[in-house]
Structure formats: structure tokens, C-alpha cells
């Protein structure tokens, strides 16, 4: 029958191999596209100040921000502030992710736990997290613990919601495949549920990380003697806009880098996804 | 031997989907179940697969009561239901995780060759055509060598040519180990081409209406007059099953109790 063609058509090499030049373009030129806009703006501002069109006092040009960063780096202050902030975010993110994942998984997996836990957690979520600050300071003091707690709270909710929602939306049809092969509870979790929720989990982690960076600033505003948030406050109080912009730049770099790290680690695990990628594969 | 004895199902919402369905299906027989939409075909198959429990009656395979998925029973759904995060080869080997890796690889390679997809072993499910994906699903269900394979309208989402190809292919695969096949379909042609026996169901509540033996030698010629004659008998029974004025030709028990 003519239709057996379908079985034997030798189309192995159809999509995998692309011309080398094409791939190089994908590797380097596509990401490069992303820096065109910020570089142009920075250059334009640099020129505006350099040509005397603006004195650049309130909005210092990129070169001055860069000098400030180098100066901070030279005295060793910069690495101290970065280390402090990074360790706060790491601790808060870690705690928030662990708690959010555990409770999200429990709420997603067991209906009774969901009915018991979820209303309370949703009610707590409705409270703007910054509102906890006074209480945290009273309970935990003004030092590291209260800061880490605030960050953890910020990270917790998106991770919790992401994990629970992902589990609840796992396709019943795919779970049934696991059932027909008589998977035990743990095997069902490992071989069906975990891979199925992974894409949504990665998104939840990235949202959580973003909130972690947001809340570390809030935490460092509430009285800190070091950290990038302290640099911001210090720059404001001493009238050093270049220092503020320097701190903001570092925040941007750190935030982007940590987000990229999550992406880098998880991309190999998500290659199978059949997702809509507008504008071609990224 | 698969024995269905007065199987009935009422869903929690009160829908009476299946009533007193009885049939005895000897090992290796190919049975087609045909009937209008909503007459309980999927309900019956899911009960036999152990995915849902029947409300009344019993389902026994070699005198073992089926109340949960059983290793002797495999099922293929209308959609391939491949796991998108596993390669084609890993999907086929999904039910073999108890075997040593080497044995598993060997069985998967054999199955891949058997369904003509050796070159797709490392492909992701998303890279397959509908027909190829369903073939992988068939291979996945067959590698653990079930005694009974249930198929719930497995080819109805495919175009006519691919469907014919897969029907022939299924018969080929069936000849390897001769499992019992229970095939739900709404395609009379498909039923008569594949089955030794066609069971016609009627709806509200879903029940057995008629039973037609297909005594045609294989491979069957779809154009032969004998084939046409059997097809007409099935079509007539199907028409009568949907006509409310026709009484149940024979109570379900009697039809099922021929053995
Ligand atoms: N999970 C369910 N809950 C309630 N009613 C259902 C469910 N599944 C099927 N039904 C009902 O049972 C009847 C038989 O359905 P089904 O077995 O799917 O029919 P078929 O496969 O023959 O088209 C239909 O009336 C359908 O609406
Ligand atoms: Mg159905």
C-alpha cells in the first residue's frame, strides 16, 4: 500500500542540522540585539553631557557611573556590599523556595491539605508583604534574620502558587498512562508529575527570584549598614546620584545574571517542550 | 479468557452509562465494539482497563477480578498520550522499567523496528506525525506483551489512508503474539476488516444489542462481495440499535451467555 511510505521516509536529518553560519548568527547576533537599545541610550546621554548640553549633575553620564563603580571596587567596598546583598537574597530565596515548593506540592497533591491550607495562605498573600516589616523587626530584630524573613516571604508566594497550580493542571490523560502501567505513588510523582510540572516550576522560580531582588532592597532600606540597598540610601542622603546609579546598575547586572543562571540550568531539562516561540527558537 | 459478567456503570452524577453487559472473549480473539456516540463504549473499556470501577457485575481475566490496572491488560487511547519529555524510545520502554537496561534497550529497539520507526528513536514526540505518534503508542502498549489489548477508537483522529495503513499494521503486530484485542470504533469498515466478532451496542443505558460473527479469511479483501455482505449486516444492526422503536433483539444476558 502506498501509505507505508510514511514508515520509511528517511527524514532523519530534517531539522537538526542547520548551516554553520546560521547557527553562529543564532548564538551571538540574537543576544547582541538585546543590548543595542541600552547602549544607544547610554551613548546618547554620554554625548549630551560631553557636549555641554546637560551638566549631568543629577543624572551623571555612564562614564561617571563607571568611575564610581571602579572606585568602589578598588576600595573593596563593592565586593563587601555585593556579598552581603547576595547572601541575603540567597538565604531568603532558598527558604522561600523550599517552603513554597513543599507547601505548594502538598496543597496540589492532597485535596484535604489544600482545603485546610490554601485559604489561609491566600489570605496571607493578600497582605502586601512590606506590611510585615514592623512586625518582623519587633520579632526578629533589625539585623539579618528579619531581612532574610522578608525576602523569603516575597519568594514564597509565587513559588507556592506556581507549584500548586502546576500540579492541579497536570493532564489527567497523562496521569492515566502512569496508572495503566501501574506506577506506585512515588514512581508516579517521579516519572509523571515532576516532569509535567517542571516548565511551570521554572517560571515560578524566576518570578520568585525577581521578587527576592525586589524585597532585598526593601529589607536593606529598613536600616542596614551594608549591602547594595544601603548604597542606594547612602547615595540619596549624601547627594551622590552616581553612587545610586552605580548600585542600580549592579542590581540590574546581578538580577539578570541570576535569572540567566536559572535559565541556563533548566534549559537542558526542558528541550522536549512543544511551545510557541514567537520569532523563532531563542 | 476474558469474562464480562453483567457489567454495569452508573456515574456519580447519575448517568446510567452501561447496563448488564456480558461477553466471553477467548484468548486471541479480535472483538470490535461499535455503537452510536454515548452508548458506553469508553465506559466499558475503562472498566476493563481497571481505570474506572464498574458499579455492578464483574470483569475477570483468567479468573482474576479486575478492579485496578493489571499487567495482563494494555490500553491504547484515541490520542497517543505519549509523554512529551521522553524520547520516542523512552516512551516505548516506559512500561519496562523493571527490566535490566540492556534487555529493555533490546526490546525497545525490536519494537521500534517492528513499527518502522527505528530512525525516530531519539526524536521527541512533538516531532512525529499523528500516525507515527499512534504507532509509538501501539508499540508502548505491546512491548510488555499484554494478554489483552484494549483500543478506544485508536485511529479515528487519523486521515483515511493512514488509518488503513495502521489497521493492516495492527493485524501484523497482533499476529506476533496474538493477544486478545478489544477495539472500540465507529467505523464499520474498520470493524469488519479487523474483527472476528462485532458487538453492536445501543445507548441509554449503554447495552449490548447484537452480535455478528465475521467468518472471513485474512487478509480480507475490502472489495469482495462477502465483505460487503458482512458490512451490510453490521450497518443494519447499527441502524436498528439507534431506532427507539426496535425492541432489544435479545436481552443482553442471552446474547452474552452463548458460551
Ligand atoms: N466521567 C463521567 N462522568 C459522568 N458521565 C460520564 C462520564 N464519562 C462518560 N459519561 C457519560 O456516560 C455515557 C457513556 O459515555 P461513553 O462511555 O464515553 O460513550 P462512548 O464512548 O460510547 O461514546 C455518556 O452519556 C456520557 O455522557
Ligand atoms: Mg468514547
Coordinates of C-alpha atoms and ligand atoms in Angstrom, one line a residue:
Chain A
X1 CA 0.0 0.0 0.0
X2 CA 1.3 3.4 -0.9
X3 CA 0.8 4.7 2.6
X4 CA 3.6 2.6 4.1
X5 CA 5.8 5.4 2.7
X6 CA 5.1 7.1 6.0
X7 CA 7.0 4.4 7.8
X8 CA 10.2 4.5 5.8
X9 CA 10.6 8.1 4.7
X10 CA 14.3 8.8 5.6
X11 CA 13.8 12.3 7.1
X12 CA 16.2 11.9 9.9
X13 CA 18.3 15.0 9.1
X14 CA 15.3 17.2 8.5
X15 CA 15.6 19.8 11.3
X16 CA 18.6 19.0 13.5
X17 CA 21.4 20.3 11.1
X18 CA 21.4 23.9 10.1
X19 CA 24.2 25.7 8.2
X20 CA 27.1 26.7 10.5
X21 CA 26.8 30.3 9.6
X22 CA 23.1 30.3 10.5
X23 CA 23.9 28.8 13.9
X24 CA 26.6 31.3 14.7
X25 CA 24.1 34.0 13.9
X26 CA 21.7 32.4 16.4
X27 CA 24.4 32.1 19.1
X28 CA 25.8 35.6 19.0
X29 CA 23.8 38.0 17.0
X30 CA 20.4 37.4 18.6
X31 CA 21.6 38.2 22.1
X32 CA 23.5 41.1 20.8
X33 CA 20.3 42.6 19.5
X34 CA 19.2 42.9 23.1
X35 CA 22.0 45.4 24.1
X36 CA 21.5 47.7 21.1
X37 CA 18.9 49.8 22.8
X38 CA 20.6 50.4 26.3
X39 CA 24.0 51.0 24.6
X40 CA 22.5 53.6 22.3
X41 CA 20.7 55.4 25.1
X42 CA 23.9 55.4 27.3
X43 CA 26.0 56.7 24.4
X44 CA 23.5 59.4 23.6
X45 CA 23.5 60.6 27.3
X46 CA 27.3 60.5 27.4
X47 CA 27.4 62.7 24.3
X48 CA 24.8 65.1 25.7
X49 CA 26.9 65.7 28.8
X50 CA 30.2 65.7 27.0
X51 CA 28.9 68.4 24.6
X52 CA 27.7 70.5 27.5
X53 CA 24.1 70.2 26.6
X54 CA 23.5 69.0 30.1
X55 CA 25.7 69.3 33.2
X56 CA 24.9 65.7 34.3
X57 CA 24.8 66.6 37.9
X58 CA 21.5 64.9 38.8
X59 CA 21.8 62.3 36.0
X60 CA 25.5 61.5 35.8
X61 CA 26.8 60.2 32.5
X62 CA 27.7 56.5 32.1
X63 CA 31.4 57.2 32.3
X64 CA 31.0 58.8 35.8
X65 CA 28.8 55.9 37.0
X66 CA 31.5 53.6 35.7
X67 CA 34.2 55.5 37.5
X68 CA 32.2 55.3 40.7
X69 CA 31.9 51.6 40.4
X70 CA 35.6 51.2 39.8
X71 CA 36.3 53.4 42.8
X72 CA 34.0 51.3 45.0
X73 CA 35.6 48.2 43.6
X74 CA 39.1 49.5 44.3
X75 CA 38.5 50.1 47.9
X76 CA 36.9 46.7 48.3
X77 CA 33.6 48.2 49.4
X78 CA 31.8 47.0 46.3
X79 CA 32.5 43.3 46.9
X80 CA 31.5 43.7 50.6
X81 CA 28.2 45.2 49.6
X82 CA 27.6 42.7 46.8
X83 CA 28.5 39.7 49.1
X84 CA 26.1 41.0 51.8
X85 CA 23.2 41.5 49.4
X86 CA 23.8 38.3 47.5
X87 CA 23.9 36.2 50.7
X88 CA 20.7 37.8 51.9
X89 CA 19.0 37.1 48.6
X90 CA 20.4 33.5 48.5
X91 CA 19.2 32.7 52.1
X92 CA 15.8 34.3 51.6
X93 CA 15.3 32.8 48.1
X94 CA 16.4 29.4 49.4
X95 CA 14.0 29.4 52.3
X96 CA 11.1 30.8 50.3
X97 CA 11.7 28.2 47.5
X98 CA 11.8 25.3 50.0
X99 CA 8.7 26.4 51.9
X100 CA 6.8 27.3 48.7
X101 CA 7.7 24.1 47.0
X102 CA 6.8 21.9 49.9
X103 CA 3.5 23.6 50.8
X104 CA 2.6 24.0 47.1
X105 CA 3.2 20.3 46.4
X106 CA 1.2 19.3 49.5
X107 CA -1.7 21.6 48.6
X108 CA -1.6 20.5 45.0
X109 CA -1.4 16.7 45.7
X110 CA -3.8 16.3 48.6
X111 CA -7.2 17.8 48.3
X112 CA -7.7 17.8 52.1
X113 CA -4.5 19.6 52.7
X114 CA -5.5 22.1 50.0
X115 CA -8.8 22.8 51.7
X116 CA -7.1 23.2 55.0
X117 CA -4.1 25.3 54.0
X118 CA -4.9 27.2 50.9
X119 CA -7.5 29.6 52.2
X120 CA -5.1 30.8 55.0
X121 CA -2.2 31.1 52.6
X122 CA -4.3 33.0 50.1
X123 CA -5.4 35.4 52.9
X124 CA -1.8 35.9 53.9
X125 CA -0.9 36.5 50.3
X126 CA -3.4 39.4 50.2
X127 CA -1.3 41.3 52.7
X128 CA 1.3 43.5 51.0
X129 CA 4.4 41.8 52.1
X130 CA 6.1 45.1 53.1
X131 CA 3.4 45.4 55.8
X132 CA 5.2 42.7 57.7
X133 CA 8.3 44.8 58.2
X134 CA 7.4 46.4 61.5
X135 CA 6.4 43.0 62.9
X136 CA 9.4 41.2 61.7
X137 CA 11.6 43.9 63.2
X138 CA 9.8 43.5 66.5
X139 CA 10.0 39.7 66.4
X140 CA 13.3 39.1 64.8
X141 CA 15.4 42.3 65.4
X142 CA 16.7 44.7 62.9
X143 CA 19.6 42.5 61.7
X144 CA 19.9 39.7 59.2
X145 CA 17.0 37.4 60.4
X146 CA 14.3 39.9 59.7
X147 CA 15.7 40.8 56.3
X148 CA 16.0 37.2 55.2
X149 CA 12.5 36.6 56.5
X150 CA 11.0 39.4 54.4
X151 CA 12.8 38.2 51.3
X152 CA 11.6 34.6 52.0
X153 CA 8.0 35.8 52.3
X154 CA 8.3 37.6 49.0
X155 CA 9.7 34.5 47.3
X156 CA 7.3 32.0 49.0
X157 CA 4.0 33.1 47.4
X158 CA 4.8 32.9 43.7
X159 CA 6.6 29.6 44.2
X160 CA 3.7 28.2 46.3
X161 CA 1.1 29.3 43.7
X162 CA 3.2 28.1 40.8
X163 CA 3.8 24.6 42.2
X164 CA 0.2 24.1 43.3
X165 CA -1.3 25.4 40.1
X166 CA 1.1 23.3 38.0
X167 CA 0.2 20.1 39.9
X168 CA -3.5 20.8 39.6
X169 CA -3.3 21.3 35.9
X170 CA -1.4 18.2 35.1
X171 CA -3.3 16.5 32.3
X172 CA -5.4 13.6 33.6
X173 CA -4.8 11.8 30.4
X174 CA -1.1 11.6 31.0
X175 CA -1.6 10.5 34.6
X176 CA -3.8 7.7 33.3
X177 CA -0.9 6.5 31.2
X178 CA 1.0 6.1 34.5
X179 CA -1.9 4.3 36.0
X180 CA -2.2 1.8 33.2
X181 CA 1.5 1.0 33.8
X182 CA 0.7 0.5 37.5
X183 CA 3.2 3.1 38.8
X184 CA 3.4 3.3 42.5
X185 CA 2.8 6.7 44.3
X186 CA 6.5 7.7 44.4
X187 CA 7.1 6.5 40.8
X188 CA 4.0 8.4 39.6
X189 CA 5.5 11.6 41.2
X190 CA 9.0 11.0 39.8
X191 CA 8.1 9.8 36.3
X192 CA 4.9 11.7 35.6
X193 CA 4.2 14.6 37.9
X194 CA 7.7 16.1 38.3
X195 CA 8.5 16.3 34.6
X196 CA 5.0 17.6 33.9
X197 CA 5.2 20.5 36.4
X198 CA 8.8 21.4 35.6
X199 CA 8.1 24.1 33.0
X200 CA 5.7 25.9 35.3
X201 CA 8.1 25.4 38.2
X202 CA 10.9 27.1 36.4
X203 CA 8.7 30.1 35.7
X204 CA 7.7 30.2 39.4
X205 CA 11.3 30.1 40.4
X206 CA 12.2 33.0 38.1
X207 CA 9.2 35.1 39.3
X208 CA 10.2 34.2 42.9
X209 CA 13.8 35.3 42.2
X210 CA 12.6 38.6 40.8
X211 CA 10.6 39.2 44.0
X212 CA 13.6 38.2 46.0
X213 CA 15.6 41.0 44.4
X214 CA 12.8 43.4 45.0
X215 CA 12.4 42.6 48.6
X216 CA 16.1 42.7 49.4
X217 CA 16.0 46.4 48.5
X218 CA 13.0 46.9 50.8
X219 CA 14.8 44.9 53.5
X220 CA 18.0 47.0 53.2
X221 CA 16.1 50.2 53.3
X222 CA 14.9 49.3 56.8
X223 CA 18.2 50.1 58.4
X224 CA 21.3 48.3 57.1
X225 CA 25.0 49.2 57.3
X226 CA 26.0 47.4 54.2
X227 CA 24.5 46.0 51.1
X228 CA 23.6 47.4 47.7
X229 CA 20.3 48.8 49.2
X230 CA 22.5 50.6 51.8
X231 CA 24.5 52.2 48.9
X232 CA 21.2 53.5 47.5
X233 CA 20.1 55.1 50.8
X234 CA 23.6 56.4 51.4
X235 CA 23.8 57.9 47.9
X236 CA 20.5 59.7 48.5
X237 CA 21.4 61.1 51.9
X238 CA 24.8 62.3 50.8
X239 CA 23.6 63.5 47.4
X240 CA 25.7 61.1 45.3
X241 CA 23.5 60.3 42.3
X242 CA 26.4 58.5 40.6
X243 CA 26.5 56.1 43.6
X244 CA 22.8 55.4 43.3
X245 CA 23.1 54.7 39.6
X246 CA 26.1 52.5 40.3
X247 CA 24.1 50.4 42.8
X248 CA 21.1 50.3 40.4
X249 CA 23.4 49.1 37.6
X250 CA 24.8 46.4 39.8
X251 CA 21.3 45.3 40.8
X252 CA 20.4 45.0 37.2
X253 CA 23.5 43.0 36.4
X254 CA 23.1 40.7 39.4
X255 CA 19.3 40.2 38.8
X256 CA 19.8 39.4 35.1
X257 CA 22.8 37.1 35.8
X258 CA 21.0 35.1 38.5
X259 CA 17.9 34.8 36.3
X260 CA 20.1 33.7 33.4
X261 CA 21.7 31.1 35.7
X262 CA 18.2 29.5 36.4
X263 CA 17.5 29.6 32.7
X264 CA 20.9 28.0 31.9
X265 CA 20.5 25.2 34.4
X266 CA 16.9 24.3 33.4
X267 CA 17.0 24.7 29.6
X268 CA 18.5 21.2 29.0
X269 CA 15.7 19.8 31.1
X270 CA 13.0 21.5 29.0
X271 CA 14.2 20.7 25.5
X272 CA 11.2 18.5 24.9
X273 CA 8.7 21.3 25.2
X274 CA 6.5 21.9 22.3
X275 CA 6.0 25.6 23.0
X276 CA 5.1 28.6 21.0
X277 CA 8.3 30.6 20.4
X278 CA 7.4 33.8 18.6
X279 CA 10.2 35.0 16.3
X280 CA 11.9 31.6 16.1
X281 CA 13.7 29.5 18.6
X282 CA 15.6 31.5 21.1
Chain B
X1 CA -10.3 -15.9 28.7
X2 CA -11.8 -12.5 29.5
X3 CA -15.2 -12.8 31.1
X4 CA -17.5 -9.8 31.4
X5 CA -20.5 -10.6 33.6
X6 CA -23.4 -8.2 33.7
X7 CA -21.1 -5.2 33.9
X8 CA -23.0 -2.0 34.8
X9 CA -21.8 1.5 35.4
X10 CA -23.7 4.5 36.9
X11 CA -21.6 7.6 37.2
X12 CA -21.7 9.7 40.4
X13 CA -23.7 12.3 38.5
X14 CA -26.4 9.8 38.0
X15 CA -25.7 9.0 34.3
X16 CA -26.5 5.3 33.7
X17 CA -23.8 4.7 31.1
X18 CA -23.7 0.9 31.0
X19 CA -26.2 -1.9 31.9
X20 CA -25.7 -5.6 32.3
X21 CA -23.0 -6.0 29.6
X22 CA -21.9 -9.6 29.3
X23 CA -19.5 -11.2 27.0
X24 CA -16.9 -14.0 27.0
X25 CA -13.9 -13.4 24.9
X26 CA -11.4 -16.3 24.4
X27 CA -7.7 -15.6 24.3
X28 CA -6.5 -14.2 21.0
X29 CA -9.9 -13.2 19.6
X30 CA -10.3 -9.8 18.0
X31 CA -13.6 -8.2 19.0
X32 CA -14.9 -4.9 17.7
X33 CA -17.4 -2.9 19.7
X34 CA -19.4 -0.5 17.6
X35 CA -22.3 1.8 18.5
X36 CA -23.6 5.3 18.5
X37 CA -21.9 8.1 20.4
X38 CA -22.5 7.9 24.2
X39 CA -23.6 4.3 24.3
X40 CA -21.0 3.5 26.9
X41 CA -18.2 2.1 24.8
X42 CA -15.4 4.1 26.5
X43 CA -17.0 3.4 29.9
X44 CA -16.8 -0.3 29.2
X45 CA -13.2 -0.2 28.1
X46 CA -12.1 1.9 31.0
X47 CA -13.7 -0.6 33.4
X48 CA -11.9 -3.5 31.7
X49 CA -8.6 -1.5 31.8
X50 CA -9.2 -1.0 35.6
X51 CA -9.1 2.8 35.2
X52 CA -12.7 3.1 36.5
X53 CA -14.6 0.6 38.5
X54 CA -17.8 -1.0 37.3
X55 CA -20.8 -0.3 39.6
X56 CA -22.2 -3.8 39.2
X57 CA -21.1 -7.1 37.7
X58 CA -17.6 -8.5 37.4
X59 CA -14.7 -8.4 34.9
X60 CA -12.4 -11.4 35.1
X61 CA -9.3 -12.3 33.2
X62 CA -8.2 -15.9 33.8
X63 CA -10.4 -15.9 36.9
X64 CA -8.7 -12.8 38.4
X65 CA -11.1 -10.0 39.2
X66 CA -10.1 -6.7 37.6
X67 CA -10.6 -3.7 39.8
X68 CA -7.4 -1.8 39.0
X69 CA -4.9 -1.7 36.1
X70 CA -3.5 -5.2 35.6
X71 CA -0.2 -6.2 33.9
X72 CA -2.1 -8.5 31.5
X73 CA -4.1 -5.7 30.1
X74 CA -2.9 -2.8 28.0
X75 CA -4.8 0.1 26.5
X76 CA -4.4 2.5 23.6
X77 CA -6.5 5.6 23.6
X78 CA -7.8 7.8 20.9
X79 CA -4.9 10.2 21.4
X80 CA -1.4 8.8 21.5
X81 CA -0.8 10.1 25.0
X82 CA 3.0 10.0 24.7
X83 CA 5.0 11.6 27.4
X84 CA 6.3 14.7 25.8
X85 CA 9.5 14.8 28.0
X86 CA 10.6 11.3 26.9
X87 CA 12.2 10.4 23.5
X88 CA 10.3 8.0 21.3
X89 CA 12.5 5.1 22.5
X90 CA 12.0 6.0 26.2
X91 CA 8.2 6.3 25.6
X92 CA 8.1 2.8 24.2
X93 CA 10.2 1.5 27.1
X94 CA 8.0 3.2 29.7
X95 CA 6.4 0.0 30.9
X96 CA 9.6 -1.9 31.0
X97 CA 11.3 -0.1 33.9
X98 CA 11.6 -3.3 35.9
X99 CA 13.8 -5.0 33.3
X100 CA 17.6 -4.6 33.2
X101 CA 18.7 -1.7 31.0
X102 CA 20.2 -3.9 28.3
X103 CA 17.1 -6.1 27.9
X104 CA 15.0 -3.1 27.8
X105 CA 17.1 -1.4 25.1
X106 CA 16.9 -4.6 23.1
X107 CA 13.1 -4.9 23.4
X108 CA 12.6 -1.2 22.6
X109 CA 14.9 -1.5 19.5
X110 CA 12.9 -4.5 18.3
X111 CA 9.6 -2.7 18.9
X112 CA 10.8 0.4 17.1
X113 CA 11.9 -1.7 14.1
X114 CA 8.6 -3.6 14.2
X115 CA 6.6 -0.4 13.9
X116 CA 9.0 1.0 11.3
X117 CA 10.3 3.9 13.4
X118 CA 13.9 2.9 14.1
X119 CA 15.1 6.2 12.6
X120 CA 12.9 8.1 15.1
X121 CA 14.3 6.5 18.3
X122 CA 15.8 9.7 19.6
X123 CA 13.1 12.1 18.3
X124 CA 10.8 14.0 20.7
X125 CA 7.0 13.1 20.4
X126 CA 6.4 16.6 19.2
X127 CA 8.4 15.8 16.1
X128 CA 6.1 12.9 15.0
X129 CA 3.1 13.0 12.7
X130 CA -0.2 11.8 14.1
X131 CA 0.1 8.4 12.5
X132 CA 3.7 7.9 13.8
X133 CA 2.7 9.0 17.3
X134 CA -0.1 6.5 17.4
X135 CA 2.3 3.8 16.2
X136 CA 4.6 4.6 19.1
X137 CA 1.6 4.3 21.4
X138 CA 0.8 0.9 20.0
X139 CA 4.4 -0.2 20.4
X140 CA 4.4 1.1 24.0
X141 CA 1.3 -0.9 24.8
X142 CA 2.6 -4.0 23.1
X143 CA 6.2 -4.3 24.4
X144 CA 5.1 -5.6 27.9
X145 CA 3.2 -8.3 25.9
X146 CA -0.2 -7.9 27.4
X147 CA -2.7 -10.7 27.0
X148 CA -5.5 -8.3 26.3
X149 CA -5.1 -5.1 24.4
X150 CA -7.9 -2.5 24.6
X151 CA -8.2 0.1 21.8
X152 CA -10.6 3.0 22.2
X153 CA -11.2 4.5 18.8
X154 CA -7.4 4.4 18.2
X155 CA -7.4 5.6 14.6
X156 CA -10.4 7.9 14.5
X157 CA -8.3 11.0 14.6
X158 CA -6.2 10.0 11.5
X159 CA -6.8 10.5 7.9
X160 CA -8.3 7.6 5.9
X161 CA -5.0 6.5 4.3
X162 CA -3.0 6.5 7.5
X163 CA -5.9 4.7 9.2
X164 CA -5.9 1.9 6.7
X165 CA -2.2 1.6 7.0
X166 CA -2.4 1.3 10.7
X167 CA -5.2 -1.2 10.6
X168 CA -3.0 -3.5 8.5
X169 CA -0.1 -2.8 10.7
X170 CA -2.1 -3.6 13.8
X171 CA -3.1 -7.0 12.4
X172 CA 0.6 -7.7 11.6
X173 CA 1.6 -6.9 15.2
X174 CA -1.3 -8.9 16.6
X175 CA 0.0 -11.9 14.6
X176 CA 3.3 -11.8 16.6
X177 CA 1.9 -12.7 20.0
X178 CA -1.9 -13.0 19.3
X179 CA -3.2 -11.0 22.3
X180 CA -6.9 -10.5 22.7
X181 CA -7.9 -7.3 21.0
X182 CA -11.0 -5.3 22.0
X183 CA -11.4 -2.5 19.6
X184 CA -13.9 0.3 20.0
X185 CA -14.7 2.0 16.8
X186 CA -17.4 3.9 15.0
X187 CA -16.1 2.8 11.6
X188 CA -18.0 -0.2 10.2
X189 CA -15.2 -0.8 7.7
X190 CA -12.6 -1.0 10.4
X191 CA -14.7 -3.3 12.5
X192 CA -15.2 -5.8 9.7
X193 CA -11.7 -5.7 8.4
X194 CA -10.2 -6.4 11.8
X195 CA -12.6 -8.3 14.0
X196 CA -13.6 -12.0 14.4
X197 CA -16.8 -10.8 16.0
X198 CA -18.6 -7.4 16.1
X199 CA -20.6 -6.4 19.1
X200 CA -23.2 -3.7 18.5
X201 CA -24.2 -1.5 21.4
X202 CA -27.2 0.7 21.9
X203 CA -27.5 3.8 24.1
X204 CA -29.4 5.0 27.2
X205 CA -28.4 3.0 29.0
X206 CA -25.5 1.5 27.1
X207 CA -26.1 -2.2 26.5
X208 CA -25.3 -5.0 24.1
X209 CA -27.7 -5.0 21.1
X210 CA -26.4 -7.5 18.6
X211 CA -23.5 -9.8 17.8
X212 CA -22.2 -10.5 14.4
X213 CA -19.6 -13.2 13.6
X214 CA -17.2 -12.3 10.8
X215 CA -16.2 -15.5 9.3
X216 CA -13.9 -14.1 6.6
X217 CA -10.3 -15.4 6.0
X218 CA -7.5 -12.9 6.5
X219 CA -6.1 -10.9 4.8
X220 CA -9.6 -9.6 4.0
X221 CA -10.4 -8.0 0.7
X222 CA -12.4 -4.8 1.3
X223 CA -13.9 -5.0 -2.1
X224 CA -15.2 -8.6 -2.0
X225 CA -18.9 -9.3 -2.0
X226 CA -18.7 -11.3 1.2
X227 CA -17.0 -8.4 2.9
X228 CA -19.8 -6.1 1.7
X229 CA -22.4 -8.5 2.9
X230 CA -21.0 -8.6 6.5
X231 CA -20.7 -4.8 6.4
X232 CA -24.3 -4.5 5.5
X233 CA -25.3 -6.8 8.3
X234 CA -23.4 -4.6 10.8
X235 CA -24.8 -1.4 9.3
X236 CA -28.4 -2.8 9.6
X237 CA -27.8 -3.8 13.2
X238 CA -26.3 -0.4 13.9
X239 CA -29.3 1.4 12.3
X240 CA -31.8 -0.8 14.3
X241 CA -29.8 -0.2 17.5
X242 CA -30.4 3.6 17.1
X243 CA -34.1 3.2 16.3
X244 CA -36.1 3.5 19.5
X245 CA -39.0 1.6 18.1
X246 CA -36.9 -1.6 17.8
X247 CA -37.0 -3.6 21.0
X248 CA -33.8 -5.2 22.2
X249 CA -33.4 -8.1 19.8
X250 CA -32.3 -10.3 22.6
X251 CA -31.8 -9.4 26.3
X252 CA -28.1 -8.7 26.9
X253 CA -27.7 -11.8 29.1
X254 CA -28.8 -14.2 26.5
X255 CA -26.5 -12.8 23.8
X256 CA -23.6 -12.9 26.2
X257 CA -24.4 -16.3 27.5
X258 CA -23.9 -18.2 24.3
X259 CA -20.9 -19.9 25.9
Ligands
LIG1 N1 -16.7 10.7 33.8 C1 -18.0 10.7 33.5 N2 -18.9 11.3 34.4 C2 -20.2 11.3 34.1 N3 -20.8 10.8 33.0 C3 -19.9 10.3 32.1 C4 -18.5 10.2 32.3 N4 -18.0 9.6 31.2 C5 -19.0 9.4 30.4 N5 -20.2 9.7 30.9 C6 -21.5 9.6 30.2 O1 -21.7 8.2 30.1 C7 -22.3 7.9 28.8 C8 -21.4 7.0 28.0 O2 -20.2 7.6 27.7 P1 -19.0 6.9 26.9 O3 -18.7 5.6 27.6 O4 -17.9 7.9 26.9 O5 -19.7 6.7 25.5 P2 -19.0 6.3 24.1 O6 -17.5 6.1 24.4 O7 -19.7 5.1 23.7 O8 -19.2 7.5 23.2 C9 -22.5 9.3 28.1 O9 -23.8 9.7 28.3 C10 -21.5 10.2 28.9 O10 -22.0 11.5 28.9
LIG2 MG1 -15.8 7.1 23.6

